[in-house]
Amino acid sequence: MINFSEYIRNIPDFPVKGIQFKDITTLLKEGDVFAAAVDQMYGPYKEEEINKIVGIESRGFIFGAAMAYKLNAGFIPVRKPGKLPAETLSEEYQLEYGTDSLEVHLDGIEAGDRVLVIDDLLATGGTAQATCTLVEKLGGQIVGLSFLIELTSLKGREKLSKYRVHSLIQYEI
Amino acid sequence: MINFSEYIRNIPDFPVKGIQFKDITTLLKEGDVFAAAVDQMYGPYKEEEINKIVGIESRGFIFGAAMAYKLNAGFIPVRKPGKLPAETLSEEYQLEYGTDSLEVHLDGIEAGDRVLVIDDLLATGGTAQATCTLVEKLGGQIVGLSFLIELTSLKGREKLSKYRVHSLIQYEI
């Protein structure tokens, strides 16, 4: 059994003073640990039919694309504004100061799609919630969400209470 | 045999007027086509020992991470400035007007690593060349590069002439 937290590097004061940044690149560079993390992020959903993996820009692309490959599922990128070239649906979410938004291609999700949402980190849950809203507005069904890391004190899980949420590593910070 | 080019969508005038943008999201959303693309991007290198996959931000993360998962290889992200939290090595490359740079973590590549560099698109080859330089400065060996799409008229392959270069789809534009 791999203790995934041993492969996460803590970087103090990144990107700004006071933040303890959880660096996942020390996990990614160990091939067997990365593969095991992808497998275990999928584990709780292995009885489910899933035909689309939605990955949130940009570290969510890393785990999401590997999982899509594993499942032979379609990979759907959710991106910051202006990055996706075709017609998009956009959803705002709250930042500490102000708002930001995420976009998905209108043809990325079809009615009846069974979707697993993937990102590296669950913090306040704002981006994950906006992503689920985008999927549902396009007729997709959220089977669940899976994260490598969850910062439990930020209570992102409460924002996602109507969904199944799984994380491999929890930090109380 | 899949004709991958059928799954690429052309978007005129994105991100700026005059550019014919090659949208890969229409390929990514077809699970079996995405998986086959990853497999065929790896194909020419399957006799090689490869222990690290380097993916260039951010669409290179999608193909690179899936390939790292497939091979049980480490995944090393090469990113735009300021995104990687630990100590980095940086390399400049030319844009049409001015320069930009890419970064890799100092501990991402170790001496003797056998590296495959992955991105979605080979255009002028500037980012790919900078990426190879970063890997080599850290003591890694470039086994080769693999791209989904190559814009042959931009002659990126000439810049990479000392390396093995493979692409699945070629456009003469």
Tab-separated table of C-alpha atoms in Angstrom:
chain	number	residue	atom	x	y	z
A	1	MET	CA	0.000	0.000	0.000
A	2	ILE	CA	1.534	3.290	-1.093
A	3	ASN	CA	1.482	6.219	1.317
A	4	PHE	CA	0.862	8.867	-1.320
A	5	SER	CA	1.425	11.773	1.065
A	6	GLU	CA	5.108	10.831	1.293
A	7	TYR	CA	5.437	11.849	-2.354
A	8	ILE	CA	3.913	15.335	-1.942
A	9	ARG	CA	6.348	18.201	-1.380
A	10	ASN	CA	5.310	21.149	0.762
A	11	ILE	CA	6.420	24.539	-0.602
A	12	PRO	CA	5.967	27.378	1.912
A	13	ASP	CA	4.804	30.776	0.664
A	14	PHE	CA	3.963	29.743	-2.915
A	15	PRO	CA	2.514	31.369	-4.936
A	16	VAL	CA	2.057	34.016	-2.216
A	17	LYS	CA	3.174	34.412	1.383
A	18	GLY	CA	1.227	32.290	3.852
A	19	ILE	CA	0.203	29.545	1.409
A	20	GLN	CA	1.587	26.041	1.968
A	21	PHE	CA	1.615	24.823	-1.628
A	22	LYS	CA	1.256	21.093	-2.171
A	23	ASP	CA	3.668	20.212	-4.977
A	24	ILE	CA	2.541	17.066	-6.805
A	25	THR	CA	5.456	16.921	-9.257
A	26	THR	CA	7.421	14.785	-6.784
A	27	LEU	CA	4.628	12.196	-7.056
A	28	LEU	CA	4.259	12.477	-10.835
A	29	LYS	CA	7.920	11.753	-11.462
A	30	GLU	CA	7.671	8.319	-9.820
A	31	GLY	CA	6.002	6.295	-12.566
A	32	ASP	CA	4.626	3.505	-10.398
A	33	VAL	CA	3.299	5.958	-7.802
A	34	PHE	CA	1.595	8.108	-10.439
A	35	ALA	CA	-0.021	5.039	-12.018
A	36	ALA	CA	-1.177	3.760	-8.616
A	37	ALA	CA	-2.649	7.190	-7.806
A	38	VAL	CA	-4.670	7.167	-11.038
A	39	ASP	CA	-5.871	3.628	-10.311
A	40	GLN	CA	-6.908	4.494	-6.758
A	41	MET	CA	-8.611	7.736	-7.789
A	42	TYR	CA	-10.750	5.535	-10.048
A	43	GLY	CA	-11.217	2.752	-7.484
A	44	PRO	CA	-14.500	3.844	-5.865
A	45	TYR	CA	-16.151	4.202	-9.274
A	46	LYS	CA	-15.047	0.969	-10.879
A	47	GLU	CA	-18.547	-0.543	-10.745
A	48	GLU	CA	-19.952	2.481	-12.586
A	49	GLU	CA	-20.343	2.963	-16.297
A	50	ILE	CA	-18.283	6.058	-17.142
A	51	ASN	CA	-17.901	7.286	-20.706
A	52	LYS	CA	-16.400	10.761	-20.184
A	53	ILE	CA	-13.633	12.062	-17.951
A	54	VAL	CA	-13.681	15.810	-17.355
A	55	GLY	CA	-10.310	17.275	-16.348
A	56	ILE	CA	-9.957	20.782	-14.936
A	57	GLU	CA	-7.090	22.947	-16.291
A	58	SER	CA	-4.266	22.326	-15.944
A	59	ARG	CA	-3.085	19.774	-13.365
A	60	GLY	CA	-6.456	18.052	-13.690
A	61	PHE	CA	-5.445	17.275	-17.268
A	62	ILE	CA	-2.623	15.090	-15.960
A	63	PHE	CA	-4.734	12.753	-13.832
A	64	GLY	CA	-7.823	13.061	-16.022
A	65	ALA	CA	-6.129	12.171	-19.294
A	66	ALA	CA	-4.383	9.166	-17.747
A	67	MET	CA	-7.721	7.965	-16.398
A	68	ALA	CA	-9.472	8.512	-19.745
A	69	TYR	CA	-6.750	6.416	-21.391
A	70	LYS	CA	-7.169	3.694	-18.768
A	71	LEU	CA	-10.965	3.540	-19.263
A	72	ASN	CA	-11.043	4.152	-23.019
A	73	ALA	CA	-13.292	7.086	-22.102
A	74	GLY	CA	-13.468	10.456	-23.843
A	75	PHE	CA	-11.432	13.248	-22.263
A	76	ILE	CA	-13.136	16.617	-21.929
A	77	PRO	CA	-10.995	19.605	-20.887
A	78	VAL	CA	-12.577	22.341	-18.780
A	79	ARG	CA	-10.492	25.456	-19.298
A	80	LYS	CA	-9.986	29.052	-18.304
A	81	PRO	CA	-11.757	31.646	-20.483
A	82	GLY	CA	-10.608	32.074	-24.083
A	83	LYS	CA	-8.623	28.847	-24.350
A	84	LEU	CA	-11.212	26.618	-26.036
A	85	PRO	CA	-11.594	27.501	-29.715
A	86	ALA	CA	-15.161	26.379	-30.538
A	87	GLU	CA	-18.508	27.365	-29.006
A	88	THR	CA	-18.431	27.146	-25.221
A	89	LEU	CA	-20.642	27.262	-22.171
A	90	SER	CA	-19.200	29.365	-19.336
A	91	GLU	CA	-19.772	29.239	-15.567
A	92	GLU	CA	-18.597	31.721	-12.950
A	93	TYR	CA	-17.244	30.846	-9.535
A	94	GLN	CA	-16.211	32.888	-6.508
A	95	LEU	CA	-12.632	33.731	-5.639
A	96	GLU	CA	-11.573	35.244	-2.340
A	97	TYR	CA	-11.782	38.606	-4.089
A	98	GLY	CA	-14.007	38.677	-7.172
A	99	THR	CA	-14.969	35.950	-9.598
A	100	ASP	CA	-13.435	33.845	-12.329
A	101	SER	CA	-14.981	31.451	-14.813
A	102	LEU	CA	-14.478	28.119	-16.537
A	103	GLU	CA	-15.529	26.976	-19.985
A	104	VAL	CA	-16.387	23.727	-21.727
A	105	HIS	CA	-17.118	23.090	-25.394
A	106	LEU	CA	-20.847	22.797	-26.093
A	107	ASP	CA	-20.205	19.524	-27.918
A	108	GLY	CA	-17.934	18.161	-25.186
A	109	ILE	CA	-20.818	16.683	-23.193
A	110	GLU	CA	-23.898	15.012	-24.664
A	111	ALA	CA	-27.182	14.169	-22.957
A	112	GLY	CA	-26.806	10.924	-21.042
A	113	ASP	CA	-23.029	11.071	-20.692
A	114	ARG	CA	-21.862	9.509	-17.421
A	115	VAL	CA	-19.066	11.747	-16.208
A	116	LEU	CA	-16.267	11.523	-13.673
A	117	VAL	CA	-14.719	14.905	-12.785
A	118	ILE	CA	-10.985	14.869	-12.017
A	119	ASP	CA	-8.639	17.424	-10.504
A	120	ASP	CA	-5.467	17.298	-8.464
A	121	LEU	CA	-6.758	19.382	-5.561
A	122	LEU	CA	-10.060	19.973	-3.750
A	123	ALA	CA	-9.769	23.276	-1.886
A	124	THR	CA	-12.872	25.497	-1.575
A	125	GLY	CA	-14.649	23.489	-4.257
A	126	GLY	CA	-15.480	26.487	-6.428
A	127	THR	CA	-13.944	25.200	-9.633
A	128	ALA	CA	-15.281	21.678	-9.062
A	129	GLN	CA	-18.802	22.959	-8.459
A	130	ALA	CA	-18.700	25.174	-11.569
A	131	THR	CA	-17.467	22.178	-13.560
A	132	CYS	CA	-20.340	19.980	-12.366
A	133	THR	CA	-22.804	22.739	-13.263
A	134	LEU	CA	-21.364	22.937	-16.791
A	135	VAL	CA	-21.679	19.170	-17.235
A	136	GLU	CA	-25.259	19.103	-15.964
A	137	LYS	CA	-26.360	22.077	-18.065
A	138	LEU	CA	-25.247	20.104	-21.118
A	139	GLY	CA	-27.254	17.056	-20.026
A	140	GLY	CA	-24.445	14.986	-18.539
A	141	GLN	CA	-24.760	13.026	-15.316
A	142	ILE	CA	-22.094	13.439	-12.627
A	143	VAL	CA	-21.152	9.957	-11.432
A	144	GLY	CA	-18.687	11.503	-9.003
A	145	LEU	CA	-15.521	13.496	-8.476
A	146	SER	CA	-12.043	12.303	-7.617
A	147	PHE	CA	-9.094	14.327	-6.342
A	148	LEU	CA	-5.545	13.465	-5.413
A	149	ILE	CA	-5.517	15.931	-2.491
A	150	GLU	CA	-8.251	17.419	-0.305
A	151	LEU	CA	-7.702	20.409	2.000
A	152	THR	CA	-10.428	19.428	4.444
A	153	SER	CA	-10.553	22.660	6.455
A	154	LEU	CA	-11.697	24.576	3.355
A	155	LYS	CA	-14.868	22.458	3.280
A	156	GLY	CA	-15.046	22.025	-0.473
A	157	ARG	CA	-16.857	18.757	0.123
A	158	GLU	CA	-19.847	20.656	1.573
A	159	LYS	CA	-20.258	22.561	-1.694
A	160	LEU	CA	-20.297	19.223	-3.517
A	161	SER	CA	-22.624	17.485	-1.033
A	162	LYS	CA	-24.981	16.163	-3.684
A	163	TYR	CA	-22.177	14.257	-5.400
A	164	ARG	CA	-19.892	11.347	-4.541
A	165	VAL	CA	-16.469	12.800	-3.698
A	166	HIS	CA	-13.258	10.830	-3.227
A	167	SER	CA	-9.720	11.967	-2.387
A	168	LEU	CA	-6.505	10.026	-1.804
A	169	ILE	CA	-4.750	12.432	0.580
A	170	GLN	CA	-6.309	14.746	3.157
A	171	TYR	CA	-4.634	17.734	4.822
A	172	GLU	CA	-6.196	19.666	7.684
A	173	ILE	CA	-4.748	23.082	6.958
B	1	MET	CA	-6.695	1.858	-39.100
B	2	ILE	CA	-7.980	5.146	-37.723
B	3	ASN	CA	-7.697	8.255	-39.884
B	4	PHE	CA	-6.882	10.629	-37.049
B	5	SER	CA	-7.207	13.750	-39.173
B	6	GLU	CA	-10.954	13.129	-39.461
B	7	TYR	CA	-11.214	13.851	-35.759
B	8	ILE	CA	-9.438	17.225	-35.882
B	9	ARG	CA	-11.653	20.301	-36.207
B	10	ASN	CA	-10.384	23.338	-38.092
B	11	ILE	CA	-11.262	26.670	-36.447
B	12	PRO	CA	-10.600	29.651	-38.738
B	13	ASP	CA	-9.197	32.852	-37.213
B	14	PHE	CA	-8.451	31.479	-33.724
B	15	PRO	CA	-6.887	32.802	-31.590
B	16	VAL	CA	-6.248	35.633	-34.098
B	17	LYS	CA	-7.320	36.398	-37.663
B	18	GLY	CA	-5.511	34.358	-40.294
B	19	ILE	CA	-4.702	31.370	-38.076
B	20	GLN	CA	-6.315	28.021	-38.915
B	21	PHE	CA	-6.449	26.515	-35.428
B	22	LYS	CA	-6.358	22.731	-35.185
B	23	ASP	CA	-8.839	21.804	-32.460
B	24	ILE	CA	-7.959	18.451	-30.906
B	25	THR	CA	-10.890	18.324	-28.454
B	26	THR	CA	-12.996	16.543	-31.088
B	27	LEU	CA	-10.405	13.736	-31.040
B	28	LEU	CA	-10.018	13.701	-27.249
B	29	LYS	CA	-13.736	13.188	-26.675
B	30	GLU	CA	-13.733	9.888	-28.597
B	31	GLY	CA	-12.238	7.530	-26.042
B	32	ASP	CA	-11.076	4.838	-28.434
B	33	VAL	CA	-9.558	7.390	-30.825
B	34	PHE	CA	-7.698	9.183	-28.019
B	35	ALA	CA	-6.316	5.883	-26.707
B	36	ALA	CA	-5.251	4.807	-30.202
B	37	ALA	CA	-3.523	8.163	-30.733
B	38	VAL	CA	-1.520	7.726	-27.525
B	39	ASP	CA	-0.586	4.185	-28.535
B	40	GLN	CA	0.517	5.260	-32.012
B	41	MET	CA	2.465	8.267	-30.716
B	42	TYR	CA	4.426	5.730	-28.671
B	43	GLY	CA	4.683	3.147	-31.453
B	44	PRO	CA	8.059	4.139	-32.983
B	45	TYR	CA	9.715	4.077	-29.551
B	46	LYS	CA	8.368	0.804	-28.226
B	47	GLU	CA	11.738	-0.938	-28.488
B	48	GLU	CA	13.363	1.816	-26.418
B	49	GLU	CA	13.785	1.957	-22.685
B	50	ILE	CA	11.960	5.113	-21.569
B	51	ASN	CA	11.647	6.069	-17.917
B	52	LYS	CA	10.415	9.668	-18.131
B	53	ILE	CA	7.758	11.357	-20.240
B	54	VAL	CA	8.083	15.127	-20.535
B	55	GLY	CA	4.827	16.913	-21.409
B	56	ILE	CA	4.752	20.548	-22.526
B	57	GLU	CA	2.054	22.791	-20.992
B	58	SER	CA	-0.801	22.411	-21.380
B	59	ARG	CA	-2.149	20.178	-24.146
B	60	GLY	CA	1.072	18.194	-23.988
B	61	PHE	CA	-0.012	17.208	-20.473
B	62	ILE	CA	-2.990	15.351	-21.956
B	63	PHE	CA	-1.038	13.044	-24.271
B	64	GLY	CA	2.048	12.933	-22.078
B	65	ALA	CA	0.282	11.908	-18.877
B	66	ALA	CA	-1.681	9.180	-20.661
B	67	MET	CA	1.563	7.858	-22.114
B	68	ALA	CA	3.341	7.993	-18.744
B	69	TYR	CA	0.476	5.970	-17.272
B	70	LYS	CA	0.695	3.458	-20.110
B	71	LEU	CA	4.461	2.987	-19.649
B	72	ASN	CA	4.578	3.278	-15.852
B	73	ALA	CA	7.042	6.111	-16.534
B	74	GLY	CA	7.464	9.287	-14.516
B	75	PHE	CA	5.634	12.346	-15.855
B	76	ILE	CA	7.599	15.596	-15.902
B	77	PRO	CA	5.684	18.812	-16.689
B	78	VAL	CA	7.471	21.585	-18.575
B	79	ARG	CA	5.624	24.798	-17.800
B	80	LYS	CA	5.388	28.486	-18.486
B	81	PRO	CA	7.336	30.749	-16.105
B	82	GLY	CA	6.214	30.967	-12.492
B	83	LYS	CA	3.992	27.884	-12.478
B	84	LEU	CA	6.404	25.336	-10.983
B	85	PRO	CA	6.843	25.884	-7.242
B	86	ALA	CA	10.313	24.446	-6.531
B	87	GLU	CA	13.735	25.289	-7.983
B	88	THR	CA	13.655	25.393	-11.765
B	89	LEU	CA	15.861	25.593	-14.815
B	90	SER	CA	14.601	28.009	-17.457
B	91	GLU	CA	15.160	28.161	-21.220
B	92	GLU	CA	14.184	30.938	-23.621
B	93	TYR	CA	12.790	30.448	-27.103
B	94	GLN	CA	11.919	32.811	-29.933
B	95	LEU	CA	8.413	33.969	-30.726
B	96	GLU	CA	7.472	35.818	-33.908
B	97	TYR	CA	7.942	38.995	-31.876
B	98	GLY	CA	10.120	38.669	-28.796
B	99	THR	CA	10.889	35.684	-26.607
B	100	ASP	CA	9.201	33.477	-24.055
B	101	SER	CA	10.555	30.774	-21.785
B	102	LEU	CA	9.806	27.363	-20.344
B	103	GLU	CA	10.763	25.864	-17.003
B	104	VAL	CA	11.364	22.438	-15.532
B	105	HIS	CA	12.044	21.441	-11.943
B	106	LEU	CA	15.737	20.822	-11.267
B	107	ASP	CA	14.847	17.472	-9.714
B	108	GLY	CA	12.492	16.500	-12.552
B	109	ILE	CA	15.264	14.989	-14.650
B	110	GLU	CA	18.213	12.972	-13.344
B	111	ALA	CA	21.420	12.038	-15.129
B	112	GLY	CA	20.805	9.003	-17.306
B	113	ASP	CA	17.050	9.446	-17.627
B	114	ARG	CA	15.766	8.250	-20.999
B	115	VAL	CA	13.161	10.781	-22.031
B	116	LEU	CA	10.354	10.974	-24.564
B	117	VAL	CA	9.072	14.531	-25.163
B	118	ILE	CA	5.353	14.825	-25.916
B	119	ASP	CA	3.204	17.676	-27.218
B	120	ASP	CA	0.031	17.948	-29.243
B	121	LEU	CA	1.497	20.171	-31.974
B	122	LEU	CA	4.836	20.657	-33.734
B	123	ALA	CA	4.801	24.120	-35.321
B	124	THR	CA	8.054	26.121	-35.460
B	125	GLY	CA	9.665	23.765	-32.952
B	126	GLY	CA	10.724	26.509	-30.553
B	127	THR	CA	9.078	25.071	-27.454
B	128	ALA	CA	10.149	21.529	-28.322
B	129	GLN	CA	13.757	22.593	-28.828
B	130	ALA	CA	13.800	24.536	-25.546
B	131	THR	CA	12.352	21.494	-23.798
B	132	CYS	CA	15.061	19.191	-25.185
B	133	THR	CA	17.716	21.670	-24.069
B	134	LEU	CA	16.287	21.688	-20.538
B	135	VAL	CA	16.318	17.878	-20.392
B	136	GLU	CA	19.873	17.653	-21.682
B	137	LYS	CA	21.197	20.365	-19.347
B	138	LEU	CA	19.926	18.226	-16.467
B	139	GLY	CA	21.724	15.143	-17.818
B	140	GLY	CA	18.779	13.418	-19.463
B	141	GLN	CA	18.941	11.710	-22.833
B	142	ILE	CA	16.314	12.542	-25.468
B	143	VAL	CA	15.126	9.247	-26.941
B	144	GLY	CA	12.800	11.179	-29.229
B	145	LEU	CA	9.781	13.434	-29.581
B	146	SER	CA	6.238	12.570	-30.521
B	147	PHE	CA	3.443	14.896	-31.614
B	148	LEU	CA	-0.160	14.386	-32.596
B	149	ILE	CA	0.007	17.085	-35.305
B	150	GLU	CA	2.852	18.539	-37.377
B	151	LEU	CA	2.546	21.739	-39.429
B	152	THR	CA	5.193	20.759	-41.955
B	153	SER	CA	5.576	24.130	-43.699
B	154	LEU	CA	6.837	25.686	-40.447
B	155	LYS	CA	9.846	23.340	-40.570
B	156	GLY	CA	9.976	22.597	-36.850
B	157	ARG	CA	11.543	19.256	-37.733
B	158	GLU	CA	14.663	21.036	-39.010
B	159	LYS	CA	15.216	22.631	-35.612
B	160	LEU	CA	14.995	19.166	-34.078
B	161	SER	CA	17.194	17.475	-36.691
B	162	LYS	CA	19.447	15.773	-34.160
B	163	TYR	CA	16.486	13.946	-32.600
B	164	ARG	CA	14.008	11.310	-33.689
B	165	VAL	CA	10.706	13.053	-34.397
B	166	HIS	CA	7.343	11.382	-35.027
B	167	SER	CA	3.905	12.838	-35.746
B	168	LEU	CA	0.556	11.192	-36.485
B	169	ILE	CA	-1.011	13.914	-38.658
B	170	GLN	CA	0.736	16.309	-41.038
B	171	TYR	CA	-0.699	19.541	-42.458
B	172	GLU	CA	1.014	21.555	-45.178
B	173	ILE	CA	-0.172	25.005	-44.188
